Amino acid sequence: MTSPATRRTVLLATGGAAAALTVGCSEYGDDDNSSSSSSKKSPNASAGQELAKTSDIPVGGGKIFADEKVVVTQPTKDDFKAFSAVCTHQGCTVGTVADGLIHCPCHGSEFRVADGSVARGPAPKPLLPEQITVAGGAIRLT
């Protein structure tokens, strides 16, 4: 025979679940915009790996590399940027780049190709920047 749950047991159990959720969500950091969150690498990105030729990235647009979880953009001619392709809302991989925006298919968040900033929510934070080098017509992760 089991005894009924006491108020204390219920409060302890729900408090533990809330703590587990907080730890699980801490990957995205808090709202202090600390530099430690901006230096995280995408989990599948390999340093030195060639992602694309510069001619593959349209001006004002970009290209998503789903396997590497990276999106490379060219906001203006010969200005290349790279961001994590993981949406800061719920971790979906962004789906398309068009009209100067990076679009997430899950809940409609949009990010600017120039800096990864949020153009439309529900995403709470910009896409994390990724480091790239552009040389000899090739774009590589660094």
mmCIF file of C-alpha atoms in Angstrom:
data_model
loop_
_atom_site.group_PDB
_atom_site.id
_atom_site.type_symbol
_atom_site.label_atom_id
_atom_site.label_comp_id
_atom_site.label_asym_id
_atom_site.label_seq_id
_atom_site.Cartn_x
_atom_site.Cartn_y
_atom_site.Cartn_z
ATOM 1 C CA MET A 1 0.000 0.000 0.000
ATOM 2 C CA THR A 2 1.394 3.406 -0.957
ATOM 3 C CA SER A 3 0.863 6.519 1.079
ATOM 4 C CA PRO A 4 -0.669 9.606 -0.526
ATOM 5 C CA ALA A 5 1.704 12.297 -1.708
ATOM 6 C CA THR A 6 2.226 15.094 0.763
ATOM 7 C CA ARG A 7 2.440 18.729 -0.209
ATOM 8 C CA ARG A 8 6.167 18.656 0.549
ATOM 9 C CA THR A 9 6.723 15.648 -1.767
ATOM 10 C CA VAL A 10 4.873 17.355 -4.625
ATOM 11 C CA LEU A 11 6.789 20.616 -4.162
ATOM 12 C CA LEU A 12 10.136 18.818 -4.063
ATOM 13 C CA ALA A 13 9.325 16.809 -7.186
ATOM 14 C CA THR A 14 8.182 19.828 -9.210
ATOM 15 C CA GLY A 15 11.144 21.893 -8.018
ATOM 16 C CA GLY A 16 13.523 19.177 -9.245
ATOM 17 C CA ALA A 17 11.801 19.087 -12.626
ATOM 18 C CA ALA A 18 12.056 22.864 -12.950
ATOM 19 C CA ALA A 19 15.773 22.730 -12.100
ATOM 20 C CA ALA A 20 16.316 20.046 -14.751
ATOM 21 C CA LEU A 21 14.550 22.169 -17.353
ATOM 22 C CA THR A 22 16.637 25.201 -16.421
ATOM 23 C CA VAL A 23 19.860 23.231 -16.806
ATOM 24 C CA GLY A 24 18.683 21.773 -20.121
ATOM 25 C CA CYS A 25 17.883 25.217 -21.510
ATOM 26 C CA SER A 26 21.073 26.867 -20.250
ATOM 27 C CA GLU A 27 22.836 26.160 -23.585
ATOM 28 C CA TYR A 28 21.289 29.356 -24.911
ATOM 29 C CA GLY A 29 22.644 31.457 -22.046
ATOM 30 C CA ASP A 30 20.863 34.242 -20.237
ATOM 31 C CA ASP A 31 19.888 37.662 -21.449
ATOM 32 C CA ASP A 32 23.166 39.365 -20.494
ATOM 33 C CA ASN A 33 24.633 38.940 -24.018
ATOM 34 C CA SER A 34 27.876 37.673 -22.526
ATOM 35 C CA SER A 35 30.731 36.964 -24.892
ATOM 36 C CA SER A 36 30.921 33.337 -23.804
ATOM 37 C CA SER A 37 27.675 32.517 -25.622
ATOM 38 C CA SER A 38 28.832 34.134 -28.860
ATOM 39 C CA SER A 39 31.971 32.009 -29.058
ATOM 40 C CA LYS A 40 30.229 28.623 -29.099
ATOM 41 C CA LYS A 41 30.836 26.528 -32.186
ATOM 42 C CA SER A 42 28.081 24.679 -33.958
ATOM 43 C CA PRO A 43 28.233 21.045 -32.906
ATOM 44 C CA ASN A 44 28.864 19.691 -36.417
ATOM 45 C CA ALA A 45 31.176 22.375 -37.791
ATOM 46 C CA SER A 46 34.797 21.370 -38.522
ATOM 47 C CA ALA A 47 37.573 23.968 -38.517
ATOM 48 C CA GLY A 48 39.281 24.350 -41.891
ATOM 49 C CA GLN A 49 36.441 22.669 -43.745
ATOM 50 C CA GLU A 50 35.540 24.285 -47.068
ATOM 51 C CA LEU A 51 31.860 25.088 -47.061
ATOM 52 C CA ALA A 52 31.415 26.701 -50.466
ATOM 53 C CA LYS A 53 32.857 28.764 -53.252
ATOM 54 C CA THR A 54 32.164 32.479 -52.990
ATOM 55 C CA SER A 55 30.220 32.234 -56.262
ATOM 56 C CA ASP A 56 27.764 29.837 -54.538
ATOM 57 C CA ILE A 57 26.524 32.532 -52.147
ATOM 58 C CA PRO A 58 24.146 35.087 -53.709
ATOM 59 C CA VAL A 59 24.481 38.791 -52.880
ATOM 60 C CA GLY A 60 21.710 39.729 -50.430
ATOM 61 C CA GLY A 61 21.114 36.060 -49.676
ATOM 62 C CA GLY A 62 22.898 33.018 -48.425
ATOM 63 C CA LYS A 63 23.136 29.269 -48.250
ATOM 64 C CA ILE A 64 22.389 26.853 -45.416
ATOM 65 C CA PHE A 65 24.744 23.964 -44.674
ATOM 66 C CA ALA A 66 22.469 21.735 -42.607
ATOM 67 C CA ASP A 67 25.053 19.016 -41.876
ATOM 68 C CA GLU A 68 27.458 21.603 -40.431
ATOM 69 C CA LYS A 69 24.616 23.628 -38.870
ATOM 70 C CA VAL A 70 25.994 26.804 -40.454
ATOM 71 C CA VAL A 71 24.456 29.449 -42.698
ATOM 72 C CA VAL A 72 26.735 31.637 -44.843
ATOM 73 C CA THR A 73 25.430 34.949 -46.174
ATOM 74 C CA GLN A 74 26.653 37.723 -48.464
ATOM 75 C CA PRO A 75 24.770 40.860 -47.370
ATOM 76 C CA THR A 76 26.692 43.039 -49.837
ATOM 77 C CA LYS A 77 29.115 42.162 -52.623
ATOM 78 C CA ASP A 78 32.254 40.440 -51.265
ATOM 79 C CA ASP A 79 31.094 40.727 -47.623
ATOM 80 C CA PHE A 80 30.584 37.200 -46.269
ATOM 81 C CA LYS A 81 29.132 36.339 -42.862
ATOM 82 C CA ALA A 82 28.477 33.033 -41.118
ATOM 83 C CA PHE A 83 26.059 32.151 -38.351
ATOM 84 C CA SER A 84 24.836 29.084 -36.537
ATOM 85 C CA ALA A 85 21.909 27.605 -38.466
ATOM 86 C CA VAL A 86 20.235 26.706 -35.165
ATOM 87 C CA CYS A 87 17.288 28.974 -34.344
ATOM 88 C CA THR A 88 17.518 30.535 -30.897
ATOM 89 C CA HIS A 89 13.812 29.951 -30.280
ATOM 90 C CA GLN A 90 13.572 26.176 -29.977
ATOM 91 C CA GLY A 91 16.655 24.826 -31.724
ATOM 92 C CA CYS A 92 15.228 24.096 -35.184
ATOM 93 C CA THR A 93 17.567 24.345 -38.159
ATOM 94 C CA VAL A 94 16.771 27.394 -40.276
ATOM 95 C CA GLY A 95 15.255 26.497 -43.626
ATOM 96 C CA THR A 96 15.702 29.202 -46.250
ATOM 97 C CA VAL A 97 17.503 32.447 -47.030
ATOM 98 C CA ALA A 98 15.645 34.986 -49.171
ATOM 99 C CA ASP A 99 15.031 38.721 -49.420
ATOM 100 C CA GLY A 100 17.789 39.569 -46.937
ATOM 101 C CA LEU A 101 16.385 37.257 -44.272
ATOM 102 C CA ILE A 102 17.170 33.830 -42.846
ATOM 103 C CA HIS A 103 13.880 32.015 -42.208
ATOM 104 C CA CYS A 104 13.147 29.359 -39.589
ATOM 105 C CA PRO A 105 10.381 26.998 -40.723
ATOM 106 C CA CYS A 106 9.291 25.912 -37.230
ATOM 107 C CA HIS A 107 7.649 29.038 -35.825
ATOM 108 C CA GLY A 108 8.373 31.795 -38.359
ATOM 109 C CA SER A 109 11.386 33.504 -36.797
ATOM 110 C CA GLU A 110 13.468 35.588 -39.204
ATOM 111 C CA PHE A 111 17.039 36.823 -38.901
ATOM 112 C CA ARG A 112 18.914 39.491 -40.891
ATOM 113 C CA VAL A 113 21.630 38.218 -43.278
ATOM 114 C CA ALA A 114 23.914 41.139 -42.351
ATOM 115 C CA ASP A 115 24.320 40.369 -38.653
ATOM 116 C CA GLY A 116 22.051 37.462 -37.642
ATOM 117 C CA SER A 117 19.872 39.770 -35.555
ATOM 118 C CA VAL A 118 16.206 38.975 -35.020
ATOM 119 C CA ALA A 119 13.977 40.605 -37.634
ATOM 120 C CA ARG A 120 10.847 38.781 -36.447
ATOM 121 C CA GLY A 121 10.246 36.554 -33.419
ATOM 122 C CA PRO A 122 9.491 34.453 -31.546
ATOM 123 C CA ALA A 123 13.289 33.935 -31.479
ATOM 124 C CA PRO A 124 14.599 35.834 -28.439
ATOM 125 C CA LYS A 125 18.221 36.248 -29.541
ATOM 126 C CA PRO A 126 20.283 36.608 -32.737
ATOM 127 C CA LEU A 127 21.912 33.654 -34.438
ATOM 128 C CA LEU A 128 25.343 32.948 -32.985
ATOM 129 C CA PRO A 129 28.202 34.057 -35.250
ATOM 130 C CA GLU A 130 30.555 31.496 -36.778
ATOM 131 C CA GLN A 131 34.138 32.204 -37.829
ATOM 132 C CA ILE A 132 35.004 31.838 -41.515
ATOM 133 C CA THR A 133 37.864 32.765 -43.802
ATOM 134 C CA VAL A 134 37.448 33.739 -47.414
ATOM 135 C CA ALA A 135 40.493 33.174 -49.643
ATOM 136 C CA GLY A 136 41.044 32.069 -53.212
ATOM 137 C CA GLY A 137 37.322 31.999 -53.893
ATOM 138 C CA ALA A 138 36.701 29.478 -51.081
ATOM 139 C CA ILE A 139 34.796 29.942 -47.823
ATOM 140 C CA ARG A 140 36.174 27.872 -44.927
ATOM 141 C CA LEU A 141 35.224 27.427 -41.302
ATOM 142 C CA THR A 142 37.955 28.555 -38.907
#
